[in-house]
């Protein structure tokens, strides 16, 4: 009997040591992930502060800096000939412009990563919530104060009850909340899963966008790329109409998907809803008129009324 009791105590001690080791490794992993997130945040904040500081030193806004970059490209385009040093500088300017301002450049990608990480950190519970949820999701043995005292000389639940001076009624009320707490943990896990899936799809979309645009731009020269950029800058009325068309088309795509889903429900015997009314869109002729009215001259300097940039149609 004495031998069996000693082996039982040894087994309990080993199990307790294993549990302590598991908890230690878990805390280390959580701390490592937390430090990784903090590094990402600090890098992003540092970059934003650097950009803001540079802008304040020059007394310029982000848009002022971008317009200055476009002006530089305009000047290089005027004097740059194939194979000259100016053409090389123009290529470098285009590369930097893409990284800073394009929707598939480095700055946009870092911004997406920052906001995805920020959203994840906002979804995760803080330390108080974590401790509350962890304490109220355990099995019945965790709340057996007598067994805890006899086996481990106490336990987390025993410590909390003693520290908070919980009454028997309060203990029962807290233990009865376990079902709701477990459900909420599943809700958090599902939100993180959806966010992870969203991050993966955003990365895929970003890569595809960059690949498509690189293929398009690879077919034209740096000078032609600069001319296209300046043409877009010049025709802002047209770009405004394009934004309306773009948004309407995407709404129509969403409506088409909804109508297909509705048709499927109708075929399967579900309820149907009438299709939404057609929306008025900007026509190509409207855009052409805006182009003709706006194409009388271009300069980023608001005081000038003519442009030295050669029209791509010439």
GROMACS .gro file of C-alpha atoms in nm:
model
  314
    1UNK     CA    1   0.000   0.000   0.000
    2UNK     CA    2   0.287   0.235   0.083
    3UNK     CA    3   0.454   0.162  -0.249
    4UNK     CA    4   0.132   0.233  -0.439
    5UNK     CA    5   0.085   0.560  -0.253
    6UNK     CA    6   0.440   0.671  -0.337
    7UNK     CA    7   0.391   0.588  -0.706
    8UNK     CA    8   0.064   0.780  -0.707
    9UNK     CA    9   0.229   1.084  -0.555
   10UNK     CA   10   0.515   1.060  -0.804
   11UNK     CA   11   0.269   1.036  -1.095
   12UNK     CA   12   0.081   1.341  -0.967
   13UNK     CA   13   0.405   1.533  -0.926
   14UNK     CA   14   0.516   1.443  -1.279
   15UNK     CA   15   0.177   1.542  -1.421
   16UNK     CA   16   0.192   1.873  -1.237
   17UNK     CA   17   0.545   1.936  -1.371
   18UNK     CA   18   0.429   1.856  -1.724
   19UNK     CA   19   0.138   2.097  -1.688
   20UNK     CA   20   0.372   2.369  -1.562
   21UNK     CA   21   0.606   2.306  -1.857
   22UNK     CA   22   0.316   2.319  -2.105
   23UNK     CA   23   0.193   2.646  -1.960
   24UNK     CA   24   0.546   2.788  -1.971
   25UNK     CA   25   0.588   2.696  -2.338
   26UNK     CA   26   0.244   2.839  -2.416
   27UNK     CA   27   0.330   3.168  -2.245
   28UNK     CA   28   0.658   3.186  -2.437
   29UNK     CA   29   0.477   3.132  -2.770
   30UNK     CA   30   0.218   3.394  -2.686
   31UNK     CA   31   0.489   3.639  -2.582
   32UNK     CA   32   0.683   3.574  -2.903
   33UNK     CA   33   0.376   3.636  -3.118
   34UNK     CA   34   0.299   3.949  -2.919
   35UNK     CA   35   0.653   4.080  -2.974
   36UNK     CA   36   0.628   4.005  -3.347
   37UNK     CA   37   0.308   4.209  -3.370
   38UNK     CA   38   0.467   4.493  -3.175
   39UNK     CA   39   0.767   4.495  -3.410
   40UNK     CA   40   0.538   4.525  -3.712
   41UNK     CA   41   0.344   4.807  -3.549
   42UNK     CA   42   0.656   4.997  -3.444
   43UNK     CA   43   0.807   4.970  -3.791
   44UNK     CA   44   0.490   5.104  -3.948
   45UNK     CA   45   0.460   5.386  -3.697
   46UNK     CA   46   0.828   5.475  -3.746
   47UNK     CA   47   0.783   5.493  -4.122
   48UNK     CA   48   0.472   5.707  -4.090
   49UNK     CA   49   0.650   5.943  -3.849
   50UNK     CA   50   0.947   5.970  -4.085
   51UNK     CA   51   0.721   6.058  -4.377
   52UNK     CA   52   0.529   6.309  -4.166
   53UNK     CA   53   0.851   6.465  -4.039
   54UNK     CA   54   0.989   6.500  -4.392
   55UNK     CA   55   0.665   6.659  -4.508
   56UNK     CA   56   0.661   6.903  -4.216
   57UNK     CA   57   1.023   7.001  -4.280
   58UNK     CA   58   0.940   7.088  -4.636
   59UNK     CA   59   0.606   7.241  -4.544
   60UNK     CA   60   0.436   7.010  -4.794
   61UNK     CA   61   0.144   6.773  -4.778
   62UNK     CA   62   0.152   6.421  -4.922
   63UNK     CA   63  -0.033   6.537  -5.231
   64UNK     CA   64   0.208   6.829  -5.280
   65UNK     CA   65   0.499   6.586  -5.275
   66UNK     CA   66   0.329   6.358  -5.526
   67UNK     CA   67   0.257   6.648  -5.762
   68UNK     CA   68   0.619   6.760  -5.735
   69UNK     CA   69   0.726   6.411  -5.839
   70UNK     CA   70   0.495   6.428  -6.141
   71UNK     CA   71   0.639   6.767  -6.237
   72UNK     CA   72   0.988   6.621  -6.227
   73UNK     CA   73   0.878   6.344  -6.463
   74UNK     CA   74   0.720   6.602  -6.691
   75UNK     CA   75   1.051   6.790  -6.715
   76UNK     CA   76   1.246   6.472  -6.781
   77UNK     CA   77   0.996   6.375  -7.048
   78UNK     CA   78   1.053   6.703  -7.229
   79UNK     CA   79   1.431   6.660  -7.259
   80UNK     CA   80   1.472   6.284  -7.236
   81UNK     CA   81   1.567   6.094  -7.549
   82UNK     CA   82   1.602   5.715  -7.588
   83UNK     CA   83   1.928   5.594  -7.437
   84UNK     CA   84   2.004   5.921  -7.255
   85UNK     CA   85   2.076   5.979  -6.887
   86UNK     CA   86   1.740   6.158  -6.856
   87UNK     CA   87   1.558   5.843  -6.969
   88UNK     CA   88   1.733   5.644  -6.696
   89UNK     CA   89   1.630   5.904  -6.439
   90UNK     CA   90   1.274   5.888  -6.570
   91UNK     CA   91   1.271   5.509  -6.525
   92UNK     CA   92   1.395   5.551  -6.168
   93UNK     CA   93   1.129   5.814  -6.098
   94UNK     CA   94   0.858   5.582  -6.232
   95UNK     CA   95   0.982   5.297  -6.016
   96UNK     CA   96   0.978   5.513  -5.702
   97UNK     CA   97   0.637   5.654  -5.793
   98UNK     CA   98   0.500   5.300  -5.829
   99UNK     CA   99   0.634   5.199  -5.488
  100UNK     CA  100   0.495   5.508  -5.317
  101UNK     CA  101   0.161   5.575  -5.485
  102UNK     CA  102   0.040   5.282  -5.696
  103UNK     CA  103  -0.224   5.040  -5.565
  104UNK     CA  104   0.020   4.751  -5.604
  105UNK     CA  105   0.333   4.924  -5.470
  106UNK     CA  106   0.533   4.873  -5.155
  107UNK     CA  107   0.363   5.148  -4.954
  108UNK     CA  108   0.013   5.015  -5.028
  109UNK     CA  109   0.118   4.661  -4.937
  110UNK     CA  110   0.272   4.772  -4.608
  111UNK     CA  111  -0.041   4.975  -4.533
  112UNK     CA  112  -0.261   4.670  -4.592
  113UNK     CA  113  -0.042   4.454  -4.368
  114UNK     CA  114  -0.043   4.716  -4.095
  115UNK     CA  115  -0.421   4.749  -4.092
  116UNK     CA  116  -0.474   4.371  -4.106
  117UNK     CA  117  -0.243   4.324  -3.808
  118UNK     CA  118  -0.408   4.614  -3.628
  119UNK     CA  119  -0.752   4.465  -3.687
  120UNK     CA  120  -0.636   4.128  -3.554
  121UNK     CA  121  -0.495   4.288  -3.239
  122UNK     CA  122  -0.826   4.472  -3.186
  123UNK     CA  123  -1.024   4.149  -3.221
  124UNK     CA  124  -0.819   3.960  -2.963
  125UNK     CA  125  -0.923   3.997  -2.597
  126UNK     CA  126  -0.700   4.186  -2.356
  127UNK     CA  127  -0.535   4.029  -2.050
  128UNK     CA  128  -0.834   4.078  -1.822
  129UNK     CA  129  -1.073   3.924  -2.075
  130UNK     CA  130  -0.831   3.640  -2.147
  131UNK     CA  131  -0.800   3.550  -1.781
  132UNK     CA  132  -1.177   3.574  -1.732
  133UNK     CA  133  -1.255   3.352  -2.030
  134UNK     CA  134  -0.983   3.100  -1.951
  135UNK     CA  135  -1.094   3.069  -1.588
  136UNK     CA  136  -1.457   3.011  -1.687
  137UNK     CA  137  -1.413   2.750  -1.961
  138UNK     CA  138  -1.258   2.465  -1.761
  139UNK     CA  139  -1.396   2.121  -1.675
  140UNK     CA  140  -1.566   2.044  -1.344
  141UNK     CA  141  -1.244   1.925  -1.179
  142UNK     CA  142  -1.095   2.273  -1.213
  143UNK     CA  143  -1.361   2.413  -0.976
  144UNK     CA  144  -1.335   2.134  -0.716
  145UNK     CA  145  -1.168   2.331  -0.437
  146UNK     CA  146  -1.128   2.037  -0.200
  147UNK     CA  147  -0.959   1.817  -0.459
  148UNK     CA  148  -0.738   2.103  -0.570
  149UNK     CA  149  -0.627   2.166  -0.215
  150UNK     CA  150  -0.563   1.798  -0.148
  151UNK     CA  151  -0.383   1.729  -0.478
  152UNK     CA  152  -0.195   2.050  -0.556
  153UNK     CA  153  -0.214   2.238  -0.231
  154UNK     CA  154  -0.450   2.482  -0.398
  155UNK     CA  155  -0.503   2.596  -0.756
  156UNK     CA  156  -0.589   2.898  -0.967
  157UNK     CA  157  -0.961   2.872  -0.892
  158UNK     CA  158  -0.890   2.841  -0.519
  159UNK     CA  159  -0.657   3.142  -0.536
  160UNK     CA  160  -0.914   3.355  -0.720
  161UNK     CA  161  -1.194   3.261  -0.483
  162UNK     CA  162  -0.979   3.349  -0.185
  163UNK     CA  163  -0.843   3.671  -0.335
  164UNK     CA  164  -1.188   3.797  -0.445
  165UNK     CA  165  -1.365   3.658  -0.137
  166UNK     CA  166  -1.634   3.501  -0.353
  167UNK     CA  167  -1.948   3.376  -0.186
  168UNK     CA  168  -2.091   3.033  -0.260
  169UNK     CA  169  -2.370   3.193  -0.464
  170UNK     CA  170  -2.121   3.394  -0.671
  171UNK     CA  171  -1.914   3.082  -0.740
  172UNK     CA  172  -2.219   2.893  -0.865
  173UNK     CA  173  -2.321   3.186  -1.082
  174UNK     CA  174  -1.976   3.211  -1.240
  175UNK     CA  175  -1.951   2.838  -1.303
  176UNK     CA  176  -2.293   2.843  -1.469
  177UNK     CA  177  -2.161   3.096  -1.722
  178UNK     CA  178  -1.918   2.845  -1.876
  179UNK     CA  179  -2.143   2.762  -2.171
  180UNK     CA  180  -2.167   3.126  -2.281
  181UNK     CA  181  -1.793   3.180  -2.231
  182UNK     CA  182  -1.707   2.878  -2.445
  183UNK     CA  183  -1.943   3.001  -2.716
  184UNK     CA  184  -1.774   3.341  -2.712
  185UNK     CA  185  -1.432   3.179  -2.751
  186UNK     CA  186  -1.563   3.002  -3.060
  187UNK     CA  187  -1.692   3.339  -3.187
  188UNK     CA  188  -1.346   3.492  -3.147
  189UNK     CA  189  -1.181   3.195  -3.318
  190UNK     CA  190  -1.425   3.226  -3.610
  191UNK     CA  191  -1.353   3.599  -3.646
  192UNK     CA  192  -0.979   3.531  -3.654
  193UNK     CA  193  -1.033   3.253  -3.911
  194UNK     CA  194  -1.236   3.487  -4.134
  195UNK     CA  195  -0.973   3.760  -4.097
  196UNK     CA  196  -0.698   3.513  -4.187
  197UNK     CA  197  -0.893   3.403  -4.495
  198UNK     CA  198  -0.949   3.769  -4.588
  199UNK     CA  199  -0.577   3.837  -4.552
  200UNK     CA  200  -0.496   3.546  -4.782
  201UNK     CA  201  -0.744   3.663  -5.045
  202UNK     CA  202  -0.618   4.022  -5.022
  203UNK     CA  203  -0.259   3.901  -5.073
  204UNK     CA  204  -0.367   3.698  -5.376
  205UNK     CA  205  -0.556   3.992  -5.521
  206UNK     CA  206  -0.258   4.220  -5.459
  207UNK     CA  207  -0.019   3.980  -5.634
  208UNK     CA  208  -0.252   3.936  -5.931
  209UNK     CA  209  -0.300   4.312  -5.960
  210UNK     CA  210   0.075   4.373  -5.956
  211UNK     CA  211   0.133   4.100  -6.214
  212UNK     CA  212  -0.134   4.232  -6.451
  213UNK     CA  213  -0.015   4.591  -6.428
  214UNK     CA  214   0.349   4.488  -6.474
  215UNK     CA  215   0.251   4.295  -6.788
  216UNK     CA  216   0.066   4.597  -6.928
  217UNK     CA  217   0.343   4.844  -6.847
  218UNK     CA  218   0.605   4.603  -6.978
  219UNK     CA  219   0.467   4.653  -7.330
  220UNK     CA  220   0.528   5.028  -7.333
  221UNK     CA  221   0.841   5.236  -7.282
  222UNK     CA  222   0.918   5.443  -6.971
  223UNK     CA  223   0.841   5.759  -7.170
  224UNK     CA  224   0.501   5.618  -7.270
  225UNK     CA  225   0.432   5.521  -6.910
  226UNK     CA  226   0.510   5.877  -6.800
  227UNK     CA  227   0.285   6.016  -7.074
  228UNK     CA  228   0.001   5.794  -6.959
  229UNK     CA  229   0.049   5.906  -6.598
  230UNK     CA  230   0.042   6.271  -6.705
  231UNK     CA  231  -0.263   6.209  -6.923
  232UNK     CA  232  -0.449   6.072  -6.620
  233UNK     CA  233  -0.342   6.372  -6.413
  234UNK     CA  234  -0.463   6.601  -6.690
  235UNK     CA  235  -0.813   6.457  -6.734
  236UNK     CA  236  -0.951   6.471  -6.382
  237UNK     CA  237  -1.309   6.531  -6.503
  238UNK     CA  238  -1.285   6.208  -6.697
  239UNK     CA  239  -1.139   6.030  -6.392
  240UNK     CA  240  -1.433   6.150  -6.183
  241UNK     CA  241  -1.675   5.996  -6.432
  242UNK     CA  242  -1.463   5.680  -6.442
  243UNK     CA  243  -1.497   5.649  -6.065
  244UNK     CA  244  -1.876   5.664  -6.099
  245UNK     CA  245  -1.873   5.401  -6.375
  246UNK     CA  246  -1.637   5.179  -6.179
  247UNK     CA  247  -1.844   5.192  -5.861
  248UNK     CA  248  -2.169   5.132  -6.053
  249UNK     CA  249  -2.026   4.833  -6.238
  250UNK     CA  250  -1.907   4.674  -5.916
  251UNK     CA  251  -2.249   4.731  -5.758
  252UNK     CA  252  -2.406   4.569  -6.064
  253UNK     CA  253  -2.173   4.270  -6.031
  254UNK     CA  254  -2.281   4.230  -5.670
  255UNK     CA  255  -2.645   4.262  -5.779
  256UNK     CA  256  -2.593   3.997  -6.049
  257UNK     CA  257  -2.450   3.760  -5.790
  258UNK     CA  258  -2.747   3.828  -5.563
  259UNK     CA  259  -2.992   3.771  -5.850
  260UNK     CA  260  -2.822   3.442  -5.938
  261UNK     CA  261  -2.853   3.337  -5.575
  262UNK     CA  262  -3.220   3.444  -5.576
  263UNK     CA  263  -3.284   3.246  -5.895
  264UNK     CA  264  -3.129   2.939  -5.737
  265UNK     CA  265  -3.357   2.974  -5.437
  266UNK     CA  266  -3.655   3.016  -5.671
  267UNK     CA  267  -3.568   2.699  -5.860
  268UNK     CA  268  -3.532   2.510  -5.535
  269UNK     CA  269  -3.869   2.639  -5.416
  270UNK     CA  270  -3.749   2.929  -5.203
  271UNK     CA  271  -3.890   3.280  -5.190
  272UNK     CA  272  -3.810   3.533  -5.461
  273UNK     CA  273  -3.765   3.908  -5.456
  274UNK     CA  274  -3.807   4.152  -5.746
  275UNK     CA  275  -3.482   4.267  -5.912
  276UNK     CA  276  -3.361   4.615  -5.820
  277UNK     CA  277  -3.429   4.904  -6.055
  278UNK     CA  278  -3.167   4.977  -6.319
  279UNK     CA  279  -2.921   5.252  -6.227
  280UNK     CA  280  -2.825   5.541  -6.448
  281UNK     CA  281  -2.462   5.516  -6.558
  282UNK     CA  282  -2.221   5.758  -6.720
  283UNK     CA  283  -2.189   5.678  -7.090
  284UNK     CA  284  -1.872   5.667  -7.298
  285UNK     CA  285  -1.996   5.971  -7.494
  286UNK     CA  286  -2.025   6.168  -7.168
  287UNK     CA  287  -1.665   6.084  -7.091
  288UNK     CA  288  -1.559   6.184  -7.443
  289UNK     CA  289  -1.727   6.524  -7.403
  290UNK     CA  290  -1.553   6.576  -7.071
  291UNK     CA  291  -1.223   6.487  -7.235
  292UNK     CA  292  -1.276   6.735  -7.518
  293UNK     CA  293  -1.362   7.012  -7.273
  294UNK     CA  294  -1.071   6.929  -7.046
  295UNK     CA  295  -0.812   6.865  -7.316
  296UNK     CA  296  -0.746   7.231  -7.396
  297UNK     CA  297  -0.430   7.248  -7.193
  298UNK     CA  298  -0.266   7.096  -6.894
  299UNK     CA  299  -0.023   7.190  -6.628
  300UNK     CA  300   0.006   7.088  -6.266
  301UNK     CA  301   0.070   7.452  -6.188
  302UNK     CA  302  -0.278   7.600  -6.144
  303UNK     CA  303  -0.154   7.941  -6.264
  304UNK     CA  304  -0.063   7.808  -6.610
  305UNK     CA  305  -0.322   7.726  -6.874
  306UNK     CA  306  -0.116   7.539  -7.133
  307UNK     CA  307   0.095   7.226  -7.129
  308UNK     CA  308   0.429   7.140  -7.274
  309UNK     CA  309   0.343   6.772  -7.264
  310UNK     CA  310   0.286   6.622  -7.605
  311UNK     CA  311  -0.059   6.465  -7.643
  312UNK     CA  312  -0.041   6.086  -7.681
  313UNK     CA  313  -0.278   6.112  -7.979
  314UNK     CA  314  -0.031   6.315  -8.183
   0.00000   0.00000   0.00000
